[in-house]
Short mmCIF file of C-alpha atoms and ligand atoms in Angstrom, two decimals:
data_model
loop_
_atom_site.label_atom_id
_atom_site.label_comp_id
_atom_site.label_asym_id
_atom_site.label_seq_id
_atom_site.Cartn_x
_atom_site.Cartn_y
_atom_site.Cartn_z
CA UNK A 1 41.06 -3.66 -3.88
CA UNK A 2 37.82 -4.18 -5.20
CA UNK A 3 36.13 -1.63 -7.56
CA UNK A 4 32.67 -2.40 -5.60
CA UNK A 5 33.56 -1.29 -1.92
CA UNK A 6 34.33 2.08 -0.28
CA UNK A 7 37.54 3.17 1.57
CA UNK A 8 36.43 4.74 4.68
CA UNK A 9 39.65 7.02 6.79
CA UNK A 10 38.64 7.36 10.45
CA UNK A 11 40.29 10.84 10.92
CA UNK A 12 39.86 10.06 15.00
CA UNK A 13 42.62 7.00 14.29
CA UNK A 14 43.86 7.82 10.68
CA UNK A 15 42.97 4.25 9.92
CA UNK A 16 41.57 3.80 6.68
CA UNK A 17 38.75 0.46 5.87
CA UNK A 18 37.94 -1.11 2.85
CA UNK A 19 33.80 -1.65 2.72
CA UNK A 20 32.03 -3.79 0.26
CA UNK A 21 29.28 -2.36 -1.96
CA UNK A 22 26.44 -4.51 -2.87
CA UNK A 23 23.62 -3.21 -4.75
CA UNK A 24 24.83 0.17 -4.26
CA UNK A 25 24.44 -0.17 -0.84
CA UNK A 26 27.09 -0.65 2.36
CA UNK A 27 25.99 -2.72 5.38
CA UNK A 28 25.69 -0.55 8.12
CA UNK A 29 27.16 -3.83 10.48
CA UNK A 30 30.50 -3.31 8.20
CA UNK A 31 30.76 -0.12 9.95
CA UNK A 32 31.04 -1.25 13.36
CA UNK A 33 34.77 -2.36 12.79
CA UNK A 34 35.19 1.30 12.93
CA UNK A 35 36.65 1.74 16.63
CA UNK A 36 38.30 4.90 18.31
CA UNK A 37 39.80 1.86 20.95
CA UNK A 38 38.99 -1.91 21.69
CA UNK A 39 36.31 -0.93 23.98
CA UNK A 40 34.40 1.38 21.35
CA UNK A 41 30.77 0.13 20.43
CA UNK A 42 31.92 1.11 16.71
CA UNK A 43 30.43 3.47 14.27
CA UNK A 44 27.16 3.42 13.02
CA UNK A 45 24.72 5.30 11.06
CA UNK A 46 22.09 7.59 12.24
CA UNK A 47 18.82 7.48 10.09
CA UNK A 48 15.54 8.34 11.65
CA UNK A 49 13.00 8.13 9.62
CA UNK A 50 14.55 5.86 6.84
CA UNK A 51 15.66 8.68 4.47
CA UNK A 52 18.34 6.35 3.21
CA UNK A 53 18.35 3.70 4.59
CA UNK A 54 17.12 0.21 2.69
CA UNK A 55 15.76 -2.34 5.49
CA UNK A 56 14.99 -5.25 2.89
CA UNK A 57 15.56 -6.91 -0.47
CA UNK A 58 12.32 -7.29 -1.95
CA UNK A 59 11.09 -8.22 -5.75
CA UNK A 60 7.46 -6.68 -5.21
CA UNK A 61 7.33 -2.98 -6.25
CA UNK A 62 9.96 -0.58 -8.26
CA UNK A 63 9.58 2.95 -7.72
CA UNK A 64 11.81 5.79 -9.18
CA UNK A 65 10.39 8.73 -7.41
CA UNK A 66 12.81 11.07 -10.00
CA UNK A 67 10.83 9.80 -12.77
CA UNK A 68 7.57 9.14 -11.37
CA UNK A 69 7.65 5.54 -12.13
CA UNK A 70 5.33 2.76 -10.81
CA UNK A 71 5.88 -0.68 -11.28
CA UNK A 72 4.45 -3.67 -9.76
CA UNK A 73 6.47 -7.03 -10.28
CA UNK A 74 7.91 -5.40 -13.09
CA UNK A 75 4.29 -4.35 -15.01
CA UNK A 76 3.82 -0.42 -15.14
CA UNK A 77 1.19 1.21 -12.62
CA UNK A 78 -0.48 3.08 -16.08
CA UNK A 79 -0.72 -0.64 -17.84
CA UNK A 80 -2.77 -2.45 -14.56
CA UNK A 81 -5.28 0.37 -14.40
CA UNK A 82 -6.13 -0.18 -17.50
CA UNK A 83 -6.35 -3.74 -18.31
CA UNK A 84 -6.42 -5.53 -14.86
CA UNK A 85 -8.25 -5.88 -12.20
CA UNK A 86 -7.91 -5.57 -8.58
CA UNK A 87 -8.25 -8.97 -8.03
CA UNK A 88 -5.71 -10.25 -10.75
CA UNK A 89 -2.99 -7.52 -9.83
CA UNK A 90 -3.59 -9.01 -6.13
CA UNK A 91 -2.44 -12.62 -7.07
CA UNK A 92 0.16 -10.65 -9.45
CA UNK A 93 1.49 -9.19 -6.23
CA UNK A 94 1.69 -11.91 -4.12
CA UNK A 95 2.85 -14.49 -6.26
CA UNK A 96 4.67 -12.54 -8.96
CA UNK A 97 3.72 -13.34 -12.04
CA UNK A 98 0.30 -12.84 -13.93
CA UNK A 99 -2.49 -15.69 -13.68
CA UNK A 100 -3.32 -17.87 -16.17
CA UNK A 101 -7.40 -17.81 -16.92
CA UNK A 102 -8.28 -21.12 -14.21
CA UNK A 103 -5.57 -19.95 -11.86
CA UNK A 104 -7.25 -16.43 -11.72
CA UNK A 105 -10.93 -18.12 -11.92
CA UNK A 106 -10.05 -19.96 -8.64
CA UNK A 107 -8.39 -16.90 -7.20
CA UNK A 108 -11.42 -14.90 -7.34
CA UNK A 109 -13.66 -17.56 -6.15
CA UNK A 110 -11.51 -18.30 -2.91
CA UNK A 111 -11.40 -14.89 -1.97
CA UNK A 112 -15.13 -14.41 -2.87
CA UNK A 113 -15.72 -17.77 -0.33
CA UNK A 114 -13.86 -16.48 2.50
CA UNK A 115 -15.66 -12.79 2.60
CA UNK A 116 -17.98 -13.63 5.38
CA UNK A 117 -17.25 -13.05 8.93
CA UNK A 118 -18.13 -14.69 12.17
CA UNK A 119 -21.18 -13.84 13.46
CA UNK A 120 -18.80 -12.74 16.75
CA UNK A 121 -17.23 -10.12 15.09
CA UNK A 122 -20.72 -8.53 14.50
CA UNK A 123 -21.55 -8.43 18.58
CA UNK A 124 -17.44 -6.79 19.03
CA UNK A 125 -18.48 -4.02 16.60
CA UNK A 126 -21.45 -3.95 18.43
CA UNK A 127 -19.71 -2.73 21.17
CA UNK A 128 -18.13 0.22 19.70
CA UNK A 129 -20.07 4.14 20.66
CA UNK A 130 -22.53 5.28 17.68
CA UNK A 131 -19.43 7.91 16.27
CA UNK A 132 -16.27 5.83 16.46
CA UNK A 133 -14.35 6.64 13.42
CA UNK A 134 -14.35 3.76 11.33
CA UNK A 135 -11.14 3.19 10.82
CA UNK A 136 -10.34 2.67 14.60
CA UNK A 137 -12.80 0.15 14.34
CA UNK A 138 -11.13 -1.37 11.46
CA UNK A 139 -7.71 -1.76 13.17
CA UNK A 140 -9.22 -3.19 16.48
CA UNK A 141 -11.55 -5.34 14.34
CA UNK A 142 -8.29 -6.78 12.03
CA UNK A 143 -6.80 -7.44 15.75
CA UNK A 144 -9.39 -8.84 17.27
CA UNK A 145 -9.35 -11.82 14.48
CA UNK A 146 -6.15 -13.24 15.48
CA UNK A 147 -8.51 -14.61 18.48
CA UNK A 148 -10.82 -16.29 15.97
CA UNK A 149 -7.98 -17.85 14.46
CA UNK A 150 -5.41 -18.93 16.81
CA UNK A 151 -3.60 -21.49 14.13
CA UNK A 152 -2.40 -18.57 12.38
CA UNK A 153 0.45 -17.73 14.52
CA UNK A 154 2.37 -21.19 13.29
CA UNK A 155 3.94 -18.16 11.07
CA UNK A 156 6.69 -20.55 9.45
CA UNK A 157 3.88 -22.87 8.00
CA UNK A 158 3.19 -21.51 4.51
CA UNK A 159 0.26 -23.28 3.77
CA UNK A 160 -0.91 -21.39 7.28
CA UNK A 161 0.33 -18.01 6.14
CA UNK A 162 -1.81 -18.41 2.73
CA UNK A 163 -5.17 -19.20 4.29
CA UNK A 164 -4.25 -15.96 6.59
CA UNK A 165 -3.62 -14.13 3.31
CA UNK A 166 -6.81 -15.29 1.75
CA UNK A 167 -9.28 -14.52 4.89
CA UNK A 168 -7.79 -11.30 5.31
CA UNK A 169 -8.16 -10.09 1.60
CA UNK A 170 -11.29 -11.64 1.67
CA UNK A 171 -12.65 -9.81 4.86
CA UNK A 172 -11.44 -6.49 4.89
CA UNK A 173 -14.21 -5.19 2.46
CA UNK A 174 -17.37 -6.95 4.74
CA UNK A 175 -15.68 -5.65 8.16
CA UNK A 176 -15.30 -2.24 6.63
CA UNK A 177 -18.18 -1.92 5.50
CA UNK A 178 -19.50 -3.21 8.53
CA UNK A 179 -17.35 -0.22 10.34
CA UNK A 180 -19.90 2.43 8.23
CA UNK A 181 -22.75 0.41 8.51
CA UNK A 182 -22.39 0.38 12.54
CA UNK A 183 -21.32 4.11 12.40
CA UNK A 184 -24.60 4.99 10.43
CA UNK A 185 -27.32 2.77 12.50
CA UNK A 186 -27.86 0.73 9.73
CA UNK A 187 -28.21 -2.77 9.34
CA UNK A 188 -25.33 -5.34 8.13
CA UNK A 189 -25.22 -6.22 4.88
CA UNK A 190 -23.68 -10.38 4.13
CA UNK A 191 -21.32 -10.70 1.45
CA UNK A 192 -23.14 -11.59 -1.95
CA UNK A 193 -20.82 -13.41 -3.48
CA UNK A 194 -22.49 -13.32 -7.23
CA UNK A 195 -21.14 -10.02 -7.57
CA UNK A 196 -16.99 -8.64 -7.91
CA UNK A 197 -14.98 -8.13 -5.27
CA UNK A 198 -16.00 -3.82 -5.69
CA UNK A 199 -19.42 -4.52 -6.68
CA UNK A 200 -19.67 -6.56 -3.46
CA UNK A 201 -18.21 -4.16 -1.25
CA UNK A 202 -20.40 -1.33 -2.65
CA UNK A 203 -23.19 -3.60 -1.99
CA UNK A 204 -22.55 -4.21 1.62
CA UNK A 205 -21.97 -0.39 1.83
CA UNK A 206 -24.93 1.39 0.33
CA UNK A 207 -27.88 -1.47 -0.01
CA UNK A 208 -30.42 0.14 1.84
CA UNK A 209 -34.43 -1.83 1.69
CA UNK A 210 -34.41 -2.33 -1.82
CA UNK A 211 -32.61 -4.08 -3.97
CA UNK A 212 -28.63 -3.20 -4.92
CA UNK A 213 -26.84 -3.25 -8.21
CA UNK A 214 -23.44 -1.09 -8.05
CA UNK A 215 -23.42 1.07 -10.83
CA UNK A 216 -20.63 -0.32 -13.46
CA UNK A 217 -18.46 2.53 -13.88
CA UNK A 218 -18.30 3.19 -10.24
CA UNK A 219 -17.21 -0.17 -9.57
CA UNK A 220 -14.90 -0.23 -11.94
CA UNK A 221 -13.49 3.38 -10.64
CA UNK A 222 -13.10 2.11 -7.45
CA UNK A 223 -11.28 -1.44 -8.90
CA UNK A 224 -8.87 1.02 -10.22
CA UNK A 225 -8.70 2.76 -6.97
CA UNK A 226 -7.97 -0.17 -5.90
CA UNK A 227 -5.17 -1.16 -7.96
CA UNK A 228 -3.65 2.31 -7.42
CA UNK A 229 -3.53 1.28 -3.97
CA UNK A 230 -2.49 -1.99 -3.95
CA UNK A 231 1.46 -1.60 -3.06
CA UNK A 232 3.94 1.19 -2.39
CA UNK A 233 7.08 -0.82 -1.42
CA UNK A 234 8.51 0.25 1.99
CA UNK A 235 6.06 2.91 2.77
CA UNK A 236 5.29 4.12 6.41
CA UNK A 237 2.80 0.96 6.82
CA UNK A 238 4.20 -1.78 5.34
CA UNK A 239 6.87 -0.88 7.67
CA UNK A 240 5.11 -1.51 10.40
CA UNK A 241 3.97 -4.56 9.04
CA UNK A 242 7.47 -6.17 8.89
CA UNK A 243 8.82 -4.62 11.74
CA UNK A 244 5.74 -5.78 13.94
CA UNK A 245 5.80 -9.23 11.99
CA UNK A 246 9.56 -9.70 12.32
CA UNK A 247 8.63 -10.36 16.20
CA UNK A 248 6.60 -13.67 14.75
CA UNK A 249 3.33 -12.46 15.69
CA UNK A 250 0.26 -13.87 13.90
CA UNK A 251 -0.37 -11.48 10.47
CA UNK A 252 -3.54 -10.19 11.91
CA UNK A 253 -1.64 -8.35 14.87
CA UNK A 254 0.79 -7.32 12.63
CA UNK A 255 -1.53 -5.96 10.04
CA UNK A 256 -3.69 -4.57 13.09
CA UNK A 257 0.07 -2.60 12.92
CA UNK A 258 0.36 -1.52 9.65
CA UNK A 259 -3.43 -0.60 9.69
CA UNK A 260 -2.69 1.88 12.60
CA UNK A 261 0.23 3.76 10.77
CA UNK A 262 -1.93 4.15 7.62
CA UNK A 263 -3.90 6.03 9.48
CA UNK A 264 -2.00 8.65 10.12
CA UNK A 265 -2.17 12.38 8.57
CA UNK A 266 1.04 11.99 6.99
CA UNK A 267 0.32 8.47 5.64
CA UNK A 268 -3.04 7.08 4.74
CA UNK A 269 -5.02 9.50 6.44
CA UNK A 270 -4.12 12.20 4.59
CA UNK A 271 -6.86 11.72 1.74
CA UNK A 272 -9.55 12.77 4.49
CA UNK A 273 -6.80 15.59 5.27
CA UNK A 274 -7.21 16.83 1.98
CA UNK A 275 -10.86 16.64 1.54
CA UNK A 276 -11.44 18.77 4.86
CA UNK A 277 -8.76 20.89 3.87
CA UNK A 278 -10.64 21.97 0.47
CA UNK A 279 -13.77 22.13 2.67
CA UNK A 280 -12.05 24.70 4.66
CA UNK A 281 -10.87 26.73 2.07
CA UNK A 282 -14.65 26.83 0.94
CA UNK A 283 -14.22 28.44 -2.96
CA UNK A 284 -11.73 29.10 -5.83
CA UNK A 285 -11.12 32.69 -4.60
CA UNK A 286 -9.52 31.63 -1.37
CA UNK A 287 -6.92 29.30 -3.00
CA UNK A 288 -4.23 32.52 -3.15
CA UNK A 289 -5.10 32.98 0.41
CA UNK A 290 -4.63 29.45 1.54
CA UNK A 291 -1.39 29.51 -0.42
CA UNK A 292 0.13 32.10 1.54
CA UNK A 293 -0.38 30.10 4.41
CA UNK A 294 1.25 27.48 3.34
CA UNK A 295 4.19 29.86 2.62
CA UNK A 296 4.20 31.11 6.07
CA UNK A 297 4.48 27.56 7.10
CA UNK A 298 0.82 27.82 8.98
CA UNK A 299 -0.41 25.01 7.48
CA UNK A 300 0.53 21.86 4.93
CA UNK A 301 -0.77 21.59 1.53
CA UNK A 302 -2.24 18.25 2.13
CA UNK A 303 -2.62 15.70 -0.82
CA UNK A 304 0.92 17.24 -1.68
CA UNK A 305 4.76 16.25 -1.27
CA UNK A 306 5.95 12.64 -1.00
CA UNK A 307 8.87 11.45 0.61
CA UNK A 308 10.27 9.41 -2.76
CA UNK A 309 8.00 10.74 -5.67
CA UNK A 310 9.61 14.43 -6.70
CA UNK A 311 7.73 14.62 -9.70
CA UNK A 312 4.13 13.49 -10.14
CA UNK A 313 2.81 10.83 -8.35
CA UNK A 314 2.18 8.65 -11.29
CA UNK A 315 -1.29 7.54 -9.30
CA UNK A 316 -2.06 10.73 -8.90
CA UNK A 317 -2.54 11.13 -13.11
CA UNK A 318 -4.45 8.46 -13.32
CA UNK A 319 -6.51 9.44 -10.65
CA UNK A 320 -7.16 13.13 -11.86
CA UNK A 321 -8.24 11.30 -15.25
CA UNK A 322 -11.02 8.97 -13.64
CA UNK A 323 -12.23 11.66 -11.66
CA UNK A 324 -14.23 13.14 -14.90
CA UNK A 325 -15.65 9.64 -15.63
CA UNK A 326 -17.00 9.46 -11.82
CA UNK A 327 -18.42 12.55 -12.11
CA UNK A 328 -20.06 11.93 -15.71
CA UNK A 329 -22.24 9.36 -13.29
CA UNK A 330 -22.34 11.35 -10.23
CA UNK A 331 -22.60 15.39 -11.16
CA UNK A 332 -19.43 17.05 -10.77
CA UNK A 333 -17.82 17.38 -6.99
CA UNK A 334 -17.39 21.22 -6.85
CA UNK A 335 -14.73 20.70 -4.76
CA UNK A 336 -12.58 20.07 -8.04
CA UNK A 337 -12.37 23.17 -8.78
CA UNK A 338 -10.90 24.15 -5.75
CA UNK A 339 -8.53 21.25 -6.20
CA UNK A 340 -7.81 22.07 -9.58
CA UNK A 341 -6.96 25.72 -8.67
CA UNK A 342 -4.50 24.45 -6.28
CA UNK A 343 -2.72 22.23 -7.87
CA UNK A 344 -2.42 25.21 -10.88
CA UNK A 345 -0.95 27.87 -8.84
CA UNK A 346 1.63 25.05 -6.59
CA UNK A 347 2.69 23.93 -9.86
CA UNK A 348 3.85 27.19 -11.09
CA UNK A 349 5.00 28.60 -7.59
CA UNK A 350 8.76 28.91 -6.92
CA UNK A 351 8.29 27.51 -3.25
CA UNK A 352 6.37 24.18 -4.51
CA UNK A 353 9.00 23.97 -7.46
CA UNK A 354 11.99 24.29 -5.21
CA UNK A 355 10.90 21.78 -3.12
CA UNK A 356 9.80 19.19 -5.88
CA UNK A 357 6.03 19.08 -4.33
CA UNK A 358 3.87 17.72 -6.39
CA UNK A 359 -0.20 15.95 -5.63
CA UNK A 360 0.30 12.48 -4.51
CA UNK A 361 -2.14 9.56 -4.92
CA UNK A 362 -4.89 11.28 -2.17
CA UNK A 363 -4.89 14.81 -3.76
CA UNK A 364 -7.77 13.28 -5.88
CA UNK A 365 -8.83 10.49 -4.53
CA UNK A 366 -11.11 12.07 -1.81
CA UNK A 367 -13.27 14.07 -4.14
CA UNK A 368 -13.86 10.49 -6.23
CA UNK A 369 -15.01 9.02 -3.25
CA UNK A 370 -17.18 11.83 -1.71
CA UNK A 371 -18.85 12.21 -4.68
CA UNK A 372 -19.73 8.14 -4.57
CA UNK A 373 -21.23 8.87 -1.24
CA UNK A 374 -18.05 7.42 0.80
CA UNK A 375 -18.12 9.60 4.52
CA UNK A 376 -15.04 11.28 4.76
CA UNK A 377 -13.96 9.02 7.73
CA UNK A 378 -14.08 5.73 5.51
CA UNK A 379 -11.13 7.32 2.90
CA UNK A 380 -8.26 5.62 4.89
CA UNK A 381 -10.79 2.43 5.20
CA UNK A 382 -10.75 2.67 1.49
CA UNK A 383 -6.80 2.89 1.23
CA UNK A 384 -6.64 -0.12 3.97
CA UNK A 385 -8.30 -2.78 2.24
CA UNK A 386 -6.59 -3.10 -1.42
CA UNK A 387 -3.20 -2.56 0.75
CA UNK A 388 -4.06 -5.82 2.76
CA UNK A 389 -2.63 -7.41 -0.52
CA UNK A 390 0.82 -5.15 -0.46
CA UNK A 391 1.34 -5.58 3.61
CA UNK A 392 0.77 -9.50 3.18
CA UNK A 393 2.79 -9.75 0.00
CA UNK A 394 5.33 -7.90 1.67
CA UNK A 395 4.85 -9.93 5.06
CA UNK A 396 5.08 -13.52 2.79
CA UNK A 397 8.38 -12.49 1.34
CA UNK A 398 9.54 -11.05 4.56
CA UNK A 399 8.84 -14.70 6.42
CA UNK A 400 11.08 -16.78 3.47
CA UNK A 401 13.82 -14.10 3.40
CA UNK A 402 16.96 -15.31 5.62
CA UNK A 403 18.02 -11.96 6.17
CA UNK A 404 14.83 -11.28 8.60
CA UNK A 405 15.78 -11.09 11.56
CA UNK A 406 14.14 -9.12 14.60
CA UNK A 407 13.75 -5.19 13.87
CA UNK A 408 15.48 -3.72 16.63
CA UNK A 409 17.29 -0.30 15.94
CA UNK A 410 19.81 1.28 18.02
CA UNK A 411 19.51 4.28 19.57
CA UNK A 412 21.82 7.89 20.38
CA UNK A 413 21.70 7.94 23.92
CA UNK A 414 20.97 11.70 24.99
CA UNK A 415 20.43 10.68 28.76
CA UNK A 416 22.03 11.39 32.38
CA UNK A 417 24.87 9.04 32.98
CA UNK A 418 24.67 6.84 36.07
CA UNK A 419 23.89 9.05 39.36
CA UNK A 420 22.39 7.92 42.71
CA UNK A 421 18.77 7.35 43.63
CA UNK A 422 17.00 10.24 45.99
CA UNK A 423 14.79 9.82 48.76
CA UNK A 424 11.66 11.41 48.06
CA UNK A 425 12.18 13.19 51.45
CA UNK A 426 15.19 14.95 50.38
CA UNK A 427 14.31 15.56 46.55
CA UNK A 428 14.15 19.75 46.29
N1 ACO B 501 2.86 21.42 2.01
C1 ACO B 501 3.79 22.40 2.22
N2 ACO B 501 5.09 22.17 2.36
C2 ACO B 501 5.50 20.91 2.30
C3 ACO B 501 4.62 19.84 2.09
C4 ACO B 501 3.24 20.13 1.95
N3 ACO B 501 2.36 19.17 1.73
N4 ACO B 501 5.31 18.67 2.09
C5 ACO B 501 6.59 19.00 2.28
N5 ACO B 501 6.72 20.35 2.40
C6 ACO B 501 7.95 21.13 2.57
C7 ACO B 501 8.52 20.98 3.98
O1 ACO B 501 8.07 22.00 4.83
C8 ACO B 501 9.99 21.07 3.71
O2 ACO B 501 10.34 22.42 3.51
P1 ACO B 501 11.77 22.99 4.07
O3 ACO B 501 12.81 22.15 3.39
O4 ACO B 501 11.78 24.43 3.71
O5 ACO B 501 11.74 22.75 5.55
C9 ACO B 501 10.19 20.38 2.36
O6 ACO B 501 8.92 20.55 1.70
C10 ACO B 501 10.53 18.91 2.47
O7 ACO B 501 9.53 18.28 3.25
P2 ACO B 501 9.75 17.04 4.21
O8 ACO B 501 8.71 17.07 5.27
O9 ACO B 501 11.20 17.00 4.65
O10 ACO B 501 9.52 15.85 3.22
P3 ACO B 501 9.28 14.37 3.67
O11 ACO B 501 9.75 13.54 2.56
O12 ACO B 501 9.84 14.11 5.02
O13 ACO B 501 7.69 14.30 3.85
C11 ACO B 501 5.41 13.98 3.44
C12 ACO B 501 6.83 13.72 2.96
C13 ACO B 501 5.25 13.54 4.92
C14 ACO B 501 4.44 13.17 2.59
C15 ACO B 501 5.12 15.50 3.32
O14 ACO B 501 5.29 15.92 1.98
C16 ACO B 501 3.73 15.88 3.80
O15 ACO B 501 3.54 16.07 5.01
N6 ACO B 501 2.72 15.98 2.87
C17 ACO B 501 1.36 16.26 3.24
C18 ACO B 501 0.67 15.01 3.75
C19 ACO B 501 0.33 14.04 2.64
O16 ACO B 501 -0.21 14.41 1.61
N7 ACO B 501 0.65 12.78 2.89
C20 ACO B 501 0.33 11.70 1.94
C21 ACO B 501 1.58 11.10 1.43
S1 ACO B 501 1.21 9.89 0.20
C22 ACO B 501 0.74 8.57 1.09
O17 ACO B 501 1.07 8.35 2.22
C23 ACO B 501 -0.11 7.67 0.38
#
């Protein structure tokens, strides 16, 4: 018998299997040998929500959530956000290794070629009330450009799949900031393509009637940002990328997907959670307060807890550390404090400790981008656009990977069993 396989006894039968063991996983199809009687569906696992479950091979992002490790294509999460940029740890990510100097050079001058949008896709926002939340707009928007390109669903064409890729990572800045500028009453703002792929985006943000120039530690701050945000292997989003994409939609319905689960609380949303969370708690003295609460279960330190880190979130560290250089430009967010309070008494609180919570990527990130002037509702725009790169990356290896196949999970079946129909008449 193989060392690499597991012997399973069915204690219904007393029949005993032999299961193979690849990668330290077992293929949850291997288990539907496992019969009571011929006519037995088979055994097979129950795992909602993923907790252990691997749906993929994939060679994009390592994460040890034990060690707080963070690696993309092999290179650590500490060592991009210092030397790269978001740009070169985008072509990184989707085609694995580093660029050389004139593959990066015509990297960043086909996305910075592709950032405008059609004219249309001004008169759709158009159409949205005065106070839609941005990011609603963002995911409709993302959809709604499957319609201006109707090649891209010839999916298994990869030339096809990489213009898709480009446009996309090209856009998302100009229709997000599009989103705020529609949101505010204020005029768009083209693409201005002398400037980086931040410097532009801040640009199409904040240029009001004079002239722009992003500051260059801001744009740099939110580069890293950027970087920080670029991948996070299977996460709640990317998810829904593949699963929506492994139906052979067109990328921009599937990312339309993926967009949609970011912004959730639990997910991508959750930056905004935190930011109105340390709003509510309103000063330093009402952090032991707010931490009872979250004792008594009343409420969820937000910005806290991951479902793979349990240690630090090695973004978060890096986030906490550019905070201070933000605010040397911008005056310091006094909501630091408040966050810095927090995280002091959950780190040395038995509840916190028990449960390995620790501040994930978005227990800092908010206060960064408030104090750069960023509404609270555009934080999960501002997680969505350098995770375009990680959903596509994800979605490219997905669509050359034979095991793909539709996602289509089974289901416990808590139901009636068959009964007769009632006539309305006679239903008590
Ligand atoms: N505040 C208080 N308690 C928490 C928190 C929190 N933020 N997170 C988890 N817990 C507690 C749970 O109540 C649970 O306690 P119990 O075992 O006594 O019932 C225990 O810790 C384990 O929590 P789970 O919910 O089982 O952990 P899971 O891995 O399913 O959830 C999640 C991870 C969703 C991120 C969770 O920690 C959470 O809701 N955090 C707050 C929201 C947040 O910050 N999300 C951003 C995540 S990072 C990202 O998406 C980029």
């Amino acid at each position: 018998m193989s060392e690499q396989s597991l012997t399973i006894t069915d204690n219904r039968t007393g029949k005993t299997y032999s299961v193979p063991i690849t990668d330290g996983t077992i293929r949850a199809m291997d288990l539907r040998q496992i019969k009571v009687d011929p006519e037995d569906f088979g055994l097979m696992s129950h795992d909602p929500g993923f907790n252990n479950t691997s749906s993929c091979r994939s060679a994009i992002t390592y994460i040890d959530g034990e060690k707080g490790i963070l690696r993309y294509r092999g290179y650590p999460i500490e060592q991009l956000a210092e030397n790269s940029s978001y740009l070169e740890t985008a072509y990184l990510i989707l085609n694995g290794e580093l660029p050389t100097r004139p593959e990066l050079d015509a990297w960043v001058y086909e996305i910075t070629h592709r950032t405008m949008v059609h004219e249309n896709i001004k008169k759709l926002m158009d159409g949205f009330q005065y106070d839609a939340h941005p990011m609603g707009m963002l995911i409709s928007t993302i959809a709604a450009l499957s319609t201006f390109y109707p090649n891209a669903r010839k999916i298994k064409d990869s030339a096809v799949r990489r213009l898709q890729i480009s446009r996309l990572i090209a856009k998302m800045p100009t229709i997000a900031a599009y989103a705020y500028r529609k949101r505010m009453g204020l005029p768009y703002v083209y693409p201005d393509n002398t400037l980086s792929y931040t410097g532009n985006f801040l640009k199409m943000m904040f240029q009001m009637a004079d002239s722009y120039q992003p500051h260059p530690v801001l744009e740099r701050a939110l580069d890293v940002l950027f970087i920080l945000h670029a991948d996070h292997e299977q996460n709640c989003g990317t998810n829904a990328m593949r699963s929506v994409s492994s139906s052979n939609v067109d990328p921009y319905s599937a990312m339309a997907g993926a967009a949609a689960a970011l912004y959730g609380p639990l997910h991508g949303g959750a930056n905004e959670q935190v930011l109105r969370m340390l709003q509510d708690i309103g000063s330093v003295d009402n952090v032991p307060e707010f931490i009872t609460k979250v004792k008594n279960r009343e409420t969820l330190l937000m910005g806290f807890g991951h479902r793979v880190y349990k240690n630090y979130d090695p973004r978060a560290a890096i986030v906490k550390k550019m905070a201070y250089e933000v605010f040397e430009v911008t005056g310091r967010n006094p909501l630091l404090d408040i966050a810095l309070e927090l995280e002091r008494i959950a780190l040395e609180d038995e509840y916190f400790i028990e449960r390995k919570l620790y501040p994930n990527v978005d227990f800092y990130t908010g206060i960064i981008y408030q104090a750069m002037r960023f509404p609270v509702d555009m934080f999960p725009v501002l997680f969505a656009i350098p995770r375009t790169v990680g959903w596509l990356a994800q979605w490219e290896e997905s669509r050359e990977d034979k095991e793909t196949s539709i996602a289509r999970p089974r289901q416990i079946y808590t139901g009636y069993n068959e009964r007769d129909f009632v006539p309305v008449e006679k239903r008590s």
